Short mmCIF file of C-alpha atoms in Angstrom, two decimals:
data_model
loop_
_atom_site.label_atom_id
_atom_site.label_comp_id
_atom_site.label_asym_id
_atom_site.label_seq_id
_atom_site.Cartn_x
_atom_site.Cartn_y
_atom_site.Cartn_z
CA UNK A 1 -2.04 -9.26 -35.55
CA UNK A 2 -1.13 -10.12 -31.98
CA UNK A 3 -3.76 -9.55 -29.30
CA UNK A 4 -2.62 -7.81 -26.11
CA UNK A 5 -3.82 -9.35 -22.88
CA UNK A 6 -3.20 -8.74 -19.22
CA UNK A 7 -2.92 -5.61 -17.16
CA UNK A 8 -2.01 -2.63 -19.29
CA UNK A 9 -0.66 0.39 -17.44
CA UNK A 10 -0.83 3.94 -18.68
CA UNK A 11 2.36 5.27 -20.16
CA UNK A 12 3.33 8.91 -19.82
CA UNK A 13 6.36 11.14 -19.88
CA UNK A 14 8.29 11.31 -16.61
CA UNK A 15 7.44 15.00 -16.23
CA UNK A 16 3.72 14.45 -16.90
CA UNK A 17 1.44 15.52 -14.04
CA UNK A 18 -2.25 14.66 -14.28
CA UNK A 19 -4.54 17.63 -14.01
CA UNK A 20 -7.03 17.16 -11.23
CA UNK A 21 -10.03 19.36 -10.75
CA UNK A 22 -10.04 21.59 -7.67
CA UNK A 23 -12.50 19.21 -5.99
CA UNK A 24 -10.33 16.17 -6.72
CA UNK A 25 -7.23 17.99 -5.44
CA UNK A 26 -9.05 18.70 -2.18
CA UNK A 27 -10.24 15.11 -2.02
CA UNK A 28 -6.69 13.87 -2.68
CA UNK A 29 -5.49 15.83 0.34
CA UNK A 30 -8.30 14.35 2.46
CA UNK A 31 -7.54 10.83 1.25
CA UNK A 32 -3.82 11.15 1.98
CA UNK A 33 -4.52 12.57 5.45
CA UNK A 34 -7.08 9.84 6.20
CA UNK A 35 -4.64 7.09 5.25
CA UNK A 36 -1.88 8.62 7.36
CA UNK A 37 -4.21 8.85 10.36
CA UNK A 38 -5.60 5.33 9.86
CA UNK A 39 -2.22 3.64 10.10
CA UNK A 40 -2.48 -0.12 9.66
CA UNK A 41 -6.30 -0.15 9.48
CA UNK A 42 -6.88 1.92 6.34
CA UNK A 43 -10.30 2.98 5.07
CA UNK A 44 -11.77 1.45 1.95
CA UNK A 45 -11.43 3.60 -1.17
CA UNK A 46 -15.18 3.30 -1.69
CA UNK A 47 -15.72 5.24 1.53
CA UNK A 48 -14.68 8.36 -0.42
CA UNK A 49 -17.14 7.76 -3.27
CA UNK A 50 -19.67 10.31 -2.02
CA UNK A 51 -16.99 12.99 -1.93
CA UNK A 52 -15.95 12.11 -5.50
CA UNK A 53 -19.46 12.81 -6.71
CA UNK A 54 -20.16 9.09 -6.94
CA UNK A 55 -17.80 8.87 -9.92
CA UNK A 56 -15.95 5.59 -9.41
CA UNK A 57 -13.66 6.21 -12.40
CA UNK A 58 -12.50 9.51 -10.88
CA UNK A 59 -11.93 7.79 -7.56
CA UNK A 60 -9.84 5.04 -9.18
CA UNK A 61 -7.82 7.68 -11.02
CA UNK A 62 -7.37 9.61 -7.79
CA UNK A 63 -5.91 6.56 -6.03
CA UNK A 64 -3.62 5.90 -9.02
CA UNK A 65 -2.38 9.50 -8.75
CA UNK A 66 -1.80 9.11 -5.01
CA UNK A 67 0.29 5.99 -5.66
CA UNK A 68 2.15 7.53 -8.61
CA UNK A 69 3.01 10.62 -6.56
CA UNK A 70 4.31 8.45 -3.71
CA UNK A 71 1.68 9.34 -1.10
CA UNK A 72 0.04 5.89 -0.97
CA UNK A 73 1.32 2.35 -1.48
CA UNK A 74 -0.98 -0.24 -3.07
CA UNK A 75 -0.97 -3.38 -0.93
CA UNK A 76 -3.61 -5.51 -2.65
CA UNK A 77 -7.12 -5.10 -4.04
CA UNK A 78 -8.68 -2.13 -2.26
CA UNK A 79 -6.01 -1.96 0.43
CA UNK A 80 -3.62 0.99 0.43
CA UNK A 81 -1.28 2.34 3.09
CA UNK A 82 0.17 5.81 3.45
CA UNK A 83 3.82 5.76 2.33
CA UNK A 84 5.02 6.78 5.83
CA UNK A 85 2.97 3.96 7.37
CA UNK A 86 4.48 1.52 4.83
CA UNK A 87 7.96 2.68 5.80
CA UNK A 88 7.23 2.31 9.52
CA UNK A 89 5.76 -1.15 8.87
CA UNK A 90 8.85 -2.31 7.01
CA UNK A 91 11.07 -1.06 9.82
CA UNK A 92 8.99 -2.75 12.55
CA UNK A 93 8.81 -6.05 10.71
CA UNK A 94 12.52 -6.02 9.84
CA UNK A 95 13.44 -5.27 13.46
CA UNK A 96 11.12 -8.02 14.74
CA UNK A 97 12.49 -10.59 12.30
CA UNK A 98 16.08 -9.37 12.54
CA UNK A 99 17.04 -11.92 15.18
CA UNK A 100 16.42 -14.71 12.69
CA UNK A 101 13.25 -15.88 14.39
CA UNK A 102 10.18 -16.02 12.19
CA UNK A 103 6.75 -14.60 12.94
CA UNK A 104 3.27 -15.86 12.21
CA UNK A 105 0.62 -13.73 10.58
CA UNK A 106 -0.98 -13.38 14.03
CA UNK A 107 2.29 -12.11 15.51
CA UNK A 108 2.71 -9.59 12.68
CA UNK A 109 -0.93 -8.58 13.13
CA UNK A 110 -0.24 -7.90 16.82
CA UNK A 111 3.04 -6.12 16.05
CA UNK A 112 1.20 -3.73 13.74
CA UNK A 113 -1.92 -3.44 15.89
CA UNK A 114 -4.21 -4.35 13.03
CA UNK A 115 -6.73 -7.06 12.17
CA UNK A 116 -6.38 -10.27 10.21
CA UNK A 117 -8.30 -8.58 7.36
CA UNK A 118 -5.25 -6.36 6.82
CA UNK A 119 -2.48 -8.56 8.25
CA UNK A 120 -2.79 -11.33 5.64
CA UNK A 121 -2.59 -9.00 2.59
CA UNK A 122 0.21 -7.04 4.28
CA UNK A 123 2.22 -10.23 4.85
CA UNK A 124 1.66 -11.28 1.22
CA UNK A 125 2.73 -7.78 0.10
CA UNK A 126 5.92 -8.00 2.18
CA UNK A 127 6.64 -11.37 0.52
CA UNK A 128 6.06 -9.94 -2.98
CA UNK A 129 8.28 -6.95 -2.34
CA UNK A 130 11.10 -9.16 -1.06
CA UNK A 131 11.30 -8.03 2.55
CA UNK A 132 9.99 -11.35 3.86
CA UNK A 133 9.45 -14.84 2.60
CA UNK A 134 7.06 -17.47 3.82
CA UNK A 135 8.41 -20.63 5.40
CA UNK A 136 5.44 -22.76 6.41
CA UNK A 137 3.37 -20.69 8.80
CA UNK A 138 6.18 -18.22 9.48
CA UNK A 139 7.46 -15.10 7.77
CA UNK A 140 11.24 -14.60 7.86
CA UNK A 141 13.48 -11.89 6.46
CA UNK A 142 14.27 -12.83 2.90
CA UNK A 143 17.49 -10.87 2.65
CA UNK A 144 20.12 -9.38 4.85
CA UNK A 145 19.06 -5.92 5.86
CA UNK A 146 21.54 -3.12 5.34
CA UNK A 147 22.65 -1.51 8.60
CA UNK A 148 20.89 1.75 9.28
CA UNK A 149 22.97 4.90 9.12
CA UNK A 150 23.05 6.59 12.41
#
């Protein structure tokens, strides 16, 4: 028998909606609002632990639901961004790099008005998702951006 290793994701029907308790639904709304307000300096998920009754498993599930429903985007580790903030970030970075000039992590940090704590994982995320690629100390657009409809 073959042993399964690695990260196993939950599998569910496309129309499956997890059932959250009333308290977790309220907390989900607070989490989503907090991440929208925080912009590029998001709170740590653990900061909501007290409101989740100290139940870390419920909190992890709550963040998975927020990502699955498209409210949050998982950047890396405990770093999430609101989906609207992610979209704005992609637009800003694409516009900044659109001239063909690259940008350092520090320049992207300044562009987003964040700290290095968030800028490095954000840059790595943008590389993984294919918006940028690293060339030495610079990030450059990794593909030609489609013209925006307007």
